[in-house]
């Protein structure tokens, strides 16, 4: 059954995972509440160093794939860097996402400074998920990935951001890379569900990037990631076995030929 916002709002805990294609989306769909087609695909799928050069067409392509695979989960499509730099551009691109995919919502990074944009989108019948705290699209301008909420100024800014995003009409809020006590305070101060990533234990839900949690991305493991599978190693040994079988004439076998 398709998971609507009404359904999600009644749940005490929410689970979100990223997916970029129909195959994995179909597997995750049976298990999680929300699938995020994150612009992290630019790194883990395309192999780029950051999310900055992800494009709207790339996001639409992958969201269509995910929507083809997932029939039940609530689906969120990330708006990539530069696609919402003015509120008019944001509306144009969010409408394109809604028209060309079956995404339930779009997600964009930013707090107080993006409130007008979020309002314009929600006024035009587009559901928006906010994203505050560590915002990967700011990694270049901020000189890296920096945990937020470490001092009073940062704590205040995050609380203001969360309120502004909620008041603008966002349906949910992703909180990334924020000290646990601050993420907890934010969660207690808003009436929309919060989804944490590196934000501790007290957000309404959690999100992880699939290739991190399943051990396919091996370059590094952020502290907040729990690896539930050694995916890369499992694939490697299966492919090795296939190559060995071909090399020693065991594949194809008798029941694998016409
Ligand atoms: O792009 C992404 O995968 C995200 C998550 C890290 C929340 O925005």
mmCIF file of C-alpha atoms and ligand atoms in Angstrom:
data_model
loop_
_atom_site.group_PDB
_atom_site.id
_atom_site.type_symbol
_atom_site.label_atom_id
_atom_site.label_comp_id
_atom_site.label_asym_id
_atom_site.label_seq_id
_atom_site.Cartn_x
_atom_site.Cartn_y
_atom_site.Cartn_z
ATOM 1 C CA UNK A 1 0.000 0.000 0.000
ATOM 2 C CA UNK A 2 1.292 3.447 -0.947
ATOM 3 C CA UNK A 3 2.650 5.306 2.074
ATOM 4 C CA UNK A 4 1.027 8.715 2.244
ATOM 5 C CA UNK A 5 2.045 11.615 4.488
ATOM 6 C CA UNK A 6 -0.972 10.872 6.699
ATOM 7 C CA UNK A 7 0.329 7.360 7.202
ATOM 8 C CA UNK A 8 3.891 8.540 7.884
ATOM 9 C CA UNK A 9 2.746 11.209 10.352
ATOM 10 C CA UNK A 10 1.134 8.515 12.521
ATOM 11 C CA UNK A 11 4.342 6.504 12.844
ATOM 12 C CA UNK A 12 6.585 6.941 15.867
ATOM 13 C CA UNK A 13 9.793 6.104 13.976
ATOM 14 C CA UNK A 14 10.515 6.598 10.287
ATOM 15 C CA UNK A 15 13.082 4.893 8.088
ATOM 16 C CA UNK A 16 14.532 6.419 4.959
ATOM 17 C CA UNK A 17 17.192 5.029 2.646
ATOM 18 C CA UNK A 18 18.615 6.355 -0.597
ATOM 19 C CA UNK A 19 18.180 4.520 -3.893
ATOM 20 C CA UNK A 20 19.124 5.469 -7.420
ATOM 21 C CA UNK A 21 17.733 2.654 -9.564
ATOM 22 C CA UNK A 22 14.717 0.394 -9.966
ATOM 23 C CA UNK A 23 16.426 -2.829 -8.824
ATOM 24 C CA UNK A 24 17.437 -1.606 -5.389
ATOM 25 C CA UNK A 25 14.320 0.552 -5.024
ATOM 26 C CA UNK A 26 12.200 -2.569 -5.467
ATOM 27 C CA UNK A 27 14.062 -4.357 -2.685
ATOM 28 C CA UNK A 28 13.977 -1.383 -0.280
ATOM 29 C CA UNK A 29 10.338 -0.618 -1.087
ATOM 30 C CA UNK A 30 9.109 -3.657 0.831
ATOM 31 C CA UNK A 31 10.937 -2.589 3.968
ATOM 32 C CA UNK A 32 11.438 1.162 4.442
ATOM 33 C CA UNK A 33 8.991 4.073 4.699
ATOM 34 C CA UNK A 34 10.745 6.599 2.500
ATOM 35 C CA UNK A 35 13.165 6.352 -0.423
ATOM 36 C CA UNK A 36 15.348 9.358 -1.112
ATOM 37 C CA UNK A 37 16.806 9.817 -4.562
ATOM 38 C CA UNK A 38 19.628 11.849 -3.080
ATOM 39 C CA UNK A 39 22.066 13.922 -5.066
ATOM 40 C CA UNK A 40 24.634 11.759 -3.241
ATOM 41 C CA UNK A 41 24.165 9.633 -6.368
ATOM 42 C CA UNK A 42 26.651 11.996 -7.988
ATOM 43 C CA UNK A 43 29.291 10.550 -5.651
ATOM 44 C CA UNK A 44 28.306 6.957 -5.061
ATOM 45 C CA UNK A 45 26.799 6.274 -8.506
ATOM 46 C CA UNK A 46 28.757 8.590 -10.813
ATOM 47 C CA UNK A 47 31.990 8.543 -8.801
ATOM 48 C CA UNK A 48 32.394 12.319 -8.518
ATOM 49 C CA UNK A 49 34.056 13.866 -5.461
ATOM 50 C CA UNK A 50 31.017 15.889 -4.322
ATOM 51 C CA UNK A 51 27.383 16.572 -5.228
ATOM 52 C CA UNK A 52 27.966 19.967 -6.850
ATOM 53 C CA UNK A 53 27.702 19.020 -10.514
ATOM 54 C CA UNK A 54 24.604 16.819 -10.277
ATOM 55 C CA UNK A 55 21.995 18.020 -12.765
ATOM 56 C CA UNK A 56 18.221 18.206 -12.761
ATOM 57 C CA UNK A 57 18.023 15.767 -15.712
ATOM 58 C CA UNK A 58 20.233 13.290 -13.873
ATOM 59 C CA UNK A 59 17.971 13.516 -10.793
ATOM 60 C CA UNK A 60 14.867 13.031 -12.947
ATOM 61 C CA UNK A 61 16.341 10.007 -14.730
ATOM 62 C CA UNK A 62 17.182 8.263 -11.442
ATOM 63 C CA UNK A 63 13.896 9.246 -9.794
ATOM 64 C CA UNK A 64 11.987 7.715 -12.702
ATOM 65 C CA UNK A 65 13.980 4.513 -12.214
ATOM 66 C CA UNK A 66 13.245 4.485 -8.475
ATOM 67 C CA UNK A 67 9.535 5.176 -9.058
ATOM 68 C CA UNK A 68 9.439 2.262 -11.501
ATOM 69 C CA UNK A 69 10.820 -0.050 -8.812
ATOM 70 C CA UNK A 70 9.082 1.268 -5.697
ATOM 71 C CA UNK A 71 5.326 1.238 -5.469
ATOM 72 C CA UNK A 72 4.764 1.699 -1.729
ATOM 73 C CA UNK A 73 7.446 3.934 -0.264
ATOM 74 C CA UNK A 74 7.108 7.717 -0.111
ATOM 75 C CA UNK A 75 9.598 8.968 -2.701
ATOM 76 C CA UNK A 76 11.660 12.129 -2.343
ATOM 77 C CA UNK A 77 13.782 13.623 -5.127
ATOM 78 C CA UNK A 78 16.701 15.891 -4.230
ATOM 79 C CA UNK A 79 16.928 19.218 -6.028
ATOM 80 C CA UNK A 80 20.562 19.492 -7.138
ATOM 81 C CA UNK A 81 22.958 22.386 -6.596
ATOM 82 C CA UNK A 82 22.015 25.444 -8.670
ATOM 83 C CA UNK A 83 18.499 24.204 -9.481
ATOM 84 C CA UNK A 84 16.848 26.382 -6.795
ATOM 85 C CA UNK A 85 19.149 29.383 -6.583
ATOM 86 C CA UNK A 86 16.134 31.688 -7.119
ATOM 87 C CA UNK A 87 12.619 30.841 -6.063
ATOM 88 C CA UNK A 88 11.321 31.146 -9.638
ATOM 89 C CA UNK A 89 13.972 28.700 -10.877
ATOM 90 C CA UNK A 90 13.105 26.382 -7.984
ATOM 91 C CA UNK A 91 9.435 26.391 -8.984
ATOM 92 C CA UNK A 92 10.265 25.703 -12.620
ATOM 93 C CA UNK A 93 12.539 22.783 -11.713
ATOM 94 C CA UNK A 94 10.254 21.358 -9.027
ATOM 95 C CA UNK A 95 7.361 21.385 -11.518
ATOM 96 C CA UNK A 96 9.620 19.570 -13.999
ATOM 97 C CA UNK A 97 10.386 16.927 -11.357
ATOM 98 C CA UNK A 98 6.678 16.524 -10.526
ATOM 99 C CA UNK A 99 5.689 16.292 -14.197
ATOM 100 C CA UNK A 100 8.455 13.943 -15.331
ATOM 101 C CA UNK A 101 8.563 11.590 -12.324
ATOM 102 C CA UNK A 102 6.164 10.209 -9.738
ATOM 103 C CA UNK A 103 8.138 11.646 -6.803
ATOM 104 C CA UNK A 104 5.949 12.541 -3.820
ATOM 105 C CA UNK A 105 8.182 15.410 -2.699
ATOM 106 C CA UNK A 106 11.318 17.346 -3.540
ATOM 107 C CA UNK A 107 14.100 18.065 -1.044
ATOM 108 C CA UNK A 108 16.237 21.162 -0.881
ATOM 109 C CA UNK A 109 19.025 22.350 1.389
ATOM 110 C CA UNK A 110 18.726 25.546 3.402
ATOM 111 C CA UNK A 111 16.953 27.119 6.374
ATOM 112 C CA UNK A 112 15.762 30.696 6.886
ATOM 113 C CA UNK A 113 17.224 31.810 3.548
ATOM 114 C CA UNK A 114 15.216 29.176 1.649
ATOM 115 C CA UNK A 115 11.900 29.704 3.473
ATOM 116 C CA UNK A 116 10.426 31.849 0.659
ATOM 117 C CA UNK A 117 11.355 29.194 -1.878
ATOM 118 C CA UNK A 118 9.767 26.423 0.197
ATOM 119 C CA UNK A 119 6.611 28.528 0.579
ATOM 120 C CA UNK A 120 6.358 29.198 -3.161
ATOM 121 C CA UNK A 121 6.706 25.488 -3.922
ATOM 122 C CA UNK A 122 4.162 24.401 -1.301
ATOM 123 C CA UNK A 123 1.757 27.162 -2.458
ATOM 124 C CA UNK A 124 1.993 25.541 -5.874
ATOM 125 C CA UNK A 125 1.079 22.061 -4.626
ATOM 126 C CA UNK A 126 4.598 20.663 -4.410
ATOM 127 C CA UNK A 127 5.521 18.879 -1.182
ATOM 128 C CA UNK A 128 8.924 19.925 0.121
ATOM 129 C CA UNK A 129 11.318 18.168 2.485
ATOM 130 C CA UNK A 130 13.763 20.583 4.133
ATOM 131 C CA UNK A 131 17.429 19.806 4.842
ATOM 132 C CA UNK A 132 19.430 21.709 7.462
ATOM 133 C CA UNK A 133 22.657 21.305 9.413
ATOM 134 C CA UNK A 134 25.551 19.916 7.414
ATOM 135 C CA UNK A 135 24.479 20.628 3.846
ATOM 136 C CA UNK A 136 26.656 18.756 1.325
ATOM 137 C CA UNK A 137 25.932 21.333 -1.391
ATOM 138 C CA UNK A 138 27.820 23.873 0.769
ATOM 139 C CA UNK A 139 30.889 21.645 1.142
ATOM 140 C CA UNK A 140 32.932 23.547 -1.423
ATOM 141 C CA UNK A 141 32.079 27.043 -0.173
ATOM 142 C CA UNK A 142 32.512 25.971 3.470
ATOM 143 C CA UNK A 143 35.754 24.105 2.764
ATOM 144 C CA UNK A 144 34.573 20.630 3.786
ATOM 145 C CA UNK A 145 31.898 18.763 5.693
ATOM 146 C CA UNK A 146 31.454 20.419 9.080
ATOM 147 C CA UNK A 147 29.330 19.143 11.973
ATOM 148 C CA UNK A 148 26.878 21.841 13.131
ATOM 149 C CA UNK A 149 25.440 22.806 16.508
ATOM 150 C CA UNK A 150 28.757 22.847 18.343
ATOM 151 C CA UNK A 151 28.302 26.320 19.831
ATOM 152 C CA UNK A 152 25.461 28.582 20.918
ATOM 153 C CA UNK A 153 25.389 30.649 17.707
ATOM 154 C CA UNK A 154 25.170 27.501 15.587
ATOM 155 C CA UNK A 155 22.483 26.022 17.876
ATOM 156 C CA UNK A 156 20.350 29.167 17.620
ATOM 157 C CA UNK A 157 20.752 29.278 13.824
ATOM 158 C CA UNK A 158 19.651 25.644 13.514
ATOM 159 C CA UNK A 159 16.580 26.217 15.680
ATOM 160 C CA UNK A 160 15.654 29.277 13.588
ATOM 161 C CA UNK A 161 16.245 27.334 10.372
ATOM 162 C CA UNK A 162 14.012 24.471 11.500
ATOM 163 C CA UNK A 163 11.179 26.832 12.492
ATOM 164 C CA UNK A 164 11.441 28.787 9.232
ATOM 165 C CA UNK A 165 11.357 25.600 7.141
ATOM 166 C CA UNK A 166 8.356 24.292 9.084
ATOM 167 C CA UNK A 167 6.465 27.596 8.864
ATOM 168 C CA UNK A 168 7.135 27.762 5.122
ATOM 169 C CA UNK A 169 5.201 24.508 4.770
ATOM 170 C CA UNK A 170 7.806 21.742 4.563
ATOM 171 C CA UNK A 171 6.351 18.295 5.203
ATOM 172 C CA UNK A 172 9.490 16.826 6.756
ATOM 173 C CA UNK A 173 12.968 17.925 7.760
ATOM 174 C CA UNK A 174 16.282 16.170 7.206
ATOM 175 C CA UNK A 175 18.861 17.092 9.856
ATOM 176 C CA UNK A 176 22.391 16.162 8.843
ATOM 177 C CA UNK A 177 25.646 16.265 10.831
ATOM 178 C CA UNK A 178 24.297 17.966 13.944
ATOM 179 C CA UNK A 179 25.173 17.402 17.615
ATOM 180 C CA UNK A 180 22.703 15.008 19.165
ATOM 181 C CA UNK A 181 21.363 17.386 21.837
ATOM 182 C CA UNK A 182 20.663 20.109 19.269
ATOM 183 C CA UNK A 183 18.959 17.688 16.861
ATOM 184 C CA UNK A 184 16.842 16.541 19.786
ATOM 185 C CA UNK A 185 15.890 20.127 20.652
ATOM 186 C CA UNK A 186 14.958 20.794 17.018
ATOM 187 C CA UNK A 187 12.823 17.647 16.896
ATOM 188 C CA UNK A 188 11.011 18.683 20.065
ATOM 189 C CA UNK A 189 10.471 22.216 18.753
ATOM 190 C CA UNK A 190 8.781 21.393 15.431
ATOM 191 C CA UNK A 191 5.584 19.560 14.516
ATOM 192 C CA UNK A 192 6.905 17.882 11.379
ATOM 193 C CA UNK A 193 8.918 14.648 11.428
ATOM 194 C CA UNK A 194 12.692 15.039 11.498
ATOM 195 C CA UNK A 195 14.934 12.552 9.719
ATOM 196 C CA UNK A 196 18.482 12.419 11.032
ATOM 197 C CA UNK A 197 21.750 11.437 9.431
ATOM 198 C CA UNK A 198 24.669 11.857 11.796
ATOM 199 C CA UNK A 199 22.258 13.679 14.106
ATOM 200 C CA UNK A 200 21.971 11.201 16.957
ATOM 201 C CA UNK A 201 19.203 9.120 18.431
ATOM 202 C CA UNK A 202 16.304 11.485 19.011
ATOM 203 C CA UNK A 203 15.100 12.472 15.544
ATOM 204 C CA UNK A 204 11.782 11.009 14.359
ATOM 205 C CA UNK A 205 13.564 8.902 11.791
ATOM 206 C CA UNK A 206 16.935 7.988 10.322
ATOM 207 C CA UNK A 207 18.341 8.039 6.814
ATOM 208 C CA UNK A 208 21.438 6.345 5.439
ATOM 209 C CA UNK A 209 22.964 6.279 1.975
ATOM 210 C CA UNK A 210 22.463 2.719 0.702
ATOM 211 C CA UNK A 211 25.999 2.256 -0.603
ATOM 212 C CA UNK A 212 27.435 3.308 2.777
ATOM 213 C CA UNK A 213 25.228 1.065 4.912
ATOM 214 C CA UNK A 214 25.593 -1.950 2.635
ATOM 215 C CA UNK A 215 29.369 -1.620 2.373
ATOM 216 C CA UNK A 216 29.675 -0.831 -1.319
ATOM 217 C CA UNK A 217 31.368 2.517 -0.764
ATOM 218 C CA UNK A 218 34.741 1.537 0.637
ATOM 219 C CA UNK A 219 36.813 4.727 0.402
ATOM 220 C CA UNK A 220 35.850 5.879 3.884
ATOM 221 C CA UNK A 221 33.196 5.272 6.538
ATOM 222 C CA UNK A 222 31.823 8.313 8.345
ATOM 223 C CA UNK A 223 31.410 7.834 12.121
ATOM 224 C CA UNK A 224 27.594 7.871 11.879
ATOM 225 C CA UNK A 225 27.393 5.031 9.344
ATOM 226 C CA UNK A 226 26.686 1.488 10.474
ATOM 227 C CA UNK A 227 27.651 -1.090 7.844
ATOM 228 C CA UNK A 228 25.028 -3.831 7.715
ATOM 229 C CA UNK A 229 26.732 -5.757 4.905
ATOM 230 C CA UNK A 230 30.157 -6.116 3.328
ATOM 231 C CA UNK A 231 28.552 -5.595 -0.075
ATOM 232 C CA UNK A 232 31.714 -4.930 -2.072
ATOM 233 C CA UNK A 233 33.415 -8.047 -0.673
ATOM 234 C CA UNK A 234 30.385 -10.255 -1.373
ATOM 235 C CA UNK A 235 30.204 -9.018 -4.969
ATOM 236 C CA UNK A 236 33.955 -9.406 -5.430
ATOM 237 C CA UNK A 237 33.949 -13.030 -4.324
ATOM 238 C CA UNK A 238 30.908 -13.844 -6.505
ATOM 239 C CA UNK A 239 32.503 -12.270 -9.592
ATOM 240 C CA UNK A 240 35.797 -14.058 -8.805
ATOM 241 C CA UNK A 241 33.914 -17.349 -8.685
ATOM 242 C CA UNK A 242 32.308 -16.601 -12.079
ATOM 243 C CA UNK A 243 35.714 -15.782 -13.620
ATOM 244 C CA UNK A 244 37.219 -18.980 -12.140
ATOM 245 C CA UNK A 245 34.305 -21.032 -13.485
ATOM 246 C CA UNK A 246 34.750 -19.571 -16.989
ATOM 247 C CA UNK A 247 38.512 -20.044 -16.886
ATOM 248 C CA UNK A 248 38.311 -23.698 -15.882
ATOM 249 C CA UNK A 249 35.398 -24.513 -18.216
ATOM 250 C CA UNK A 250 32.783 -25.043 -15.465
ATOM 251 C CA UNK A 251 30.508 -22.296 -16.813
ATOM 252 C CA UNK A 252 28.291 -22.674 -18.752
ATOM 253 C CA UNK A 253 27.269 -26.125 -17.583
ATOM 254 C CA UNK A 254 25.010 -28.638 -19.261
ATOM 255 C CA UNK A 255 21.770 -27.138 -17.992
ATOM 256 C CA UNK A 256 22.842 -23.632 -18.977
ATOM 257 C CA UNK A 257 23.032 -24.279 -22.745
ATOM 258 C CA UNK A 258 20.434 -24.452 -25.575
HETATM 259 O O1 LIG B 1 21.877 13.181 -1.088
HETATM 260 C C1 LIG B 1 21.622 12.474 -0.098
HETATM 261 O O2 LIG B 1 21.755 11.243 -0.116
HETATM 262 C C2 LIG B 1 21.143 13.153 1.090
HETATM 263 C C3 LIG B 1 21.179 12.391 2.375
HETATM 264 C C4 LIG B 1 22.570 12.384 2.876
HETATM 265 C C5 LIG B 1 20.226 12.931 3.368
HETATM 266 O O3 LIG B 1 20.783 14.293 1.041
#
